[in-house]
Coordinates of C-alpha atoms in Angstrom, one line a residue:
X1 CA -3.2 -15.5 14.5
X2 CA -0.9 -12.7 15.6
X3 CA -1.7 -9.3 15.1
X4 CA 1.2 -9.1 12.9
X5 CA -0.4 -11.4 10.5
X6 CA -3.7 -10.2 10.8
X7 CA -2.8 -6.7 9.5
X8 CA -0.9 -8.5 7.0
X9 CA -4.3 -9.8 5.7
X10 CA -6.1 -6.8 5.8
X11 CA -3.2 -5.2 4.0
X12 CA -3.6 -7.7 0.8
X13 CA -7.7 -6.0 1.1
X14 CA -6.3 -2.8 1.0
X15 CA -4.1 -3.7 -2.1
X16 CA -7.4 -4.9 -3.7
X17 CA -9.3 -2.1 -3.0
X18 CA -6.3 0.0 -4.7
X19 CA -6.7 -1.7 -7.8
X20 CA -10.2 -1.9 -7.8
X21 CA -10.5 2.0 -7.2
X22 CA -7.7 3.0 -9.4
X23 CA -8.7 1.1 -12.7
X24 CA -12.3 1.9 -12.3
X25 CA -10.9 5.5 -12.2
X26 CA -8.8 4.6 -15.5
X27 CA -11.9 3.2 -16.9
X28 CA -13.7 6.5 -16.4
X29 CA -10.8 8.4 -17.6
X30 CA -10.7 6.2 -21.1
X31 CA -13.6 5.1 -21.2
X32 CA -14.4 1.1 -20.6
X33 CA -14.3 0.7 -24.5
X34 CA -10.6 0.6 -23.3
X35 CA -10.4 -1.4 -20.5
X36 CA -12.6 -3.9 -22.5
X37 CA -9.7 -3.7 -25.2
X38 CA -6.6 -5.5 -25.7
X39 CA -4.9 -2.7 -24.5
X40 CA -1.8 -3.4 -27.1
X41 CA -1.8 0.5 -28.9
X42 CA 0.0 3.2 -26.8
X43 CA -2.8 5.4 -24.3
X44 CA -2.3 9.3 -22.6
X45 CA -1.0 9.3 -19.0
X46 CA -4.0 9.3 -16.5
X47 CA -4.2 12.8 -15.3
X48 CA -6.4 14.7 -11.8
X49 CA -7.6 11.3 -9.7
X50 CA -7.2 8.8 -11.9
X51 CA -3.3 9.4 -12.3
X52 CA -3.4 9.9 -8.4
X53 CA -5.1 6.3 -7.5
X54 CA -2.9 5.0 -10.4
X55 CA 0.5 6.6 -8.7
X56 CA -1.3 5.4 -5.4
X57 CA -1.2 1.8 -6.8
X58 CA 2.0 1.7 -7.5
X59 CA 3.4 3.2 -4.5
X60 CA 1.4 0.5 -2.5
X61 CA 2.7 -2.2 -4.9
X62 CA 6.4 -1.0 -4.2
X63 CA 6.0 -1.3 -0.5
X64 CA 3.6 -4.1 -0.3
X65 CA 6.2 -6.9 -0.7
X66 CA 8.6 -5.2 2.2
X67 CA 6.2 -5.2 4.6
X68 CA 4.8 -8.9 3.8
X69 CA 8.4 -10.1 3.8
X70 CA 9.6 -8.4 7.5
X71 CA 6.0 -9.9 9.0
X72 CA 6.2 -13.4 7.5
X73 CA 10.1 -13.1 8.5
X74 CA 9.0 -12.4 12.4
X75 CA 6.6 -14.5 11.9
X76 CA 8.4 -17.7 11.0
X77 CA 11.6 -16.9 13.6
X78 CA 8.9 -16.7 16.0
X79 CA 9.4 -12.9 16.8
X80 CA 6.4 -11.0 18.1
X81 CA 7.1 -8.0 20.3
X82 CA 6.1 -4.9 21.1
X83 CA 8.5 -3.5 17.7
X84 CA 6.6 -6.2 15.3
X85 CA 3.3 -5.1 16.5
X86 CA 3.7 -1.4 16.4
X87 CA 5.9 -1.7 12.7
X88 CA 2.4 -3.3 11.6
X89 CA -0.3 -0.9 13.2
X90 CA 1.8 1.7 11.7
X91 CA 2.2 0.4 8.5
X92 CA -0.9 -0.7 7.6
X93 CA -3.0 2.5 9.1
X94 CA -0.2 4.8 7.3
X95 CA -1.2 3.0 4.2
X96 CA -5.2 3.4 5.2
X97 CA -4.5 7.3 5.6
X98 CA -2.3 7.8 2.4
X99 CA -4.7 6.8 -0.6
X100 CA -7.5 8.8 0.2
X101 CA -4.4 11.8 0.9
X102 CA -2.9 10.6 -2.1
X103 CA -6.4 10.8 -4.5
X104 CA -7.3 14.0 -2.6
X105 CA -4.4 15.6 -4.0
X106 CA -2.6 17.0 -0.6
X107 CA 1.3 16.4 -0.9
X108 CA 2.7 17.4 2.9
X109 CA 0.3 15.4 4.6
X110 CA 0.8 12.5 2.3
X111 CA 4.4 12.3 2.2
X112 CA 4.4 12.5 6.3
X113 CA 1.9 9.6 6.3
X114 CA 4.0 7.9 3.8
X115 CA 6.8 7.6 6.2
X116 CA 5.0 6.6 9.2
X117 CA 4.1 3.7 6.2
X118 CA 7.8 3.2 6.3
X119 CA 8.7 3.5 10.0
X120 CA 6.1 0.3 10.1
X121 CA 8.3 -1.5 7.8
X122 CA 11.5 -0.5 9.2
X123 CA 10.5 -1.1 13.0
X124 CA 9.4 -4.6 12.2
X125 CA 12.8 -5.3 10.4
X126 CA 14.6 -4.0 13.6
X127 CA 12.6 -5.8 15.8
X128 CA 13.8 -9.5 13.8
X129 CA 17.6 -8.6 14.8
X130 CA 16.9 -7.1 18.7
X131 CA 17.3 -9.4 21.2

């Protein structure tokens, strides 16, 4: 397996440990009566970590599919290079680095990671049209 696909893989962990952290942090929040509920009446905003983890989630859920699409893209034209494997280091490590950033609260640092998240993305998309 390339390393392409095997940070793919540990990238569908990391999504899991996003939505294990961030609805255990809801749970706290409002209580598990709530998460045990049907969920169907209107509930306040998640606020300090738990809105963090939950804003976390999302963010990694938004760019989530990019990043499995440009990987499985290279991986089915049969393009691994030096571009694919550094878009995939640095997006799965920027994505390591940015929820703990993210839940910790610390905005400068966070957005920079973010877009070393997103040079991964956009380096592997490069790398399926260079010849």
């Amino acid at each position: 397996m390339t390393i392409e696909l095997t940070l793919l893989a540990f990238s569908v962990g990391l999504g899991f440990v996003h939505i294990v952290v961030a609805s255990h942090s809801a749970s706290l929040q409002r209580g598990y009566r709530w998460s045990a509920s049907s969920r169907d009446e209107p509930v306040e905003l998640l606020h300090g970590v738990a809105g963090r983890l939950d804003r976390a989630l999302r963010n990694f859920l938004e760019t989530f599919p990019l990043f499995a699409a440009v990987v499985l893209a290279a991986d089915a034209s049969g393009r691994h290079n030096a571009l694919t494997e550094w878009g995939a280091q640095l997006y799965f490590w920027g994505r390591v680095a940015y929820l703990p950033l993210y839940a910790a609260g610390i905005p400068l640092v966070r957005s920079l990671v973010w877009n070393v998240a997103a040079v991964g993305i956009l380096l592997s998309l490069v790398a399926l049209f260079w010849d």
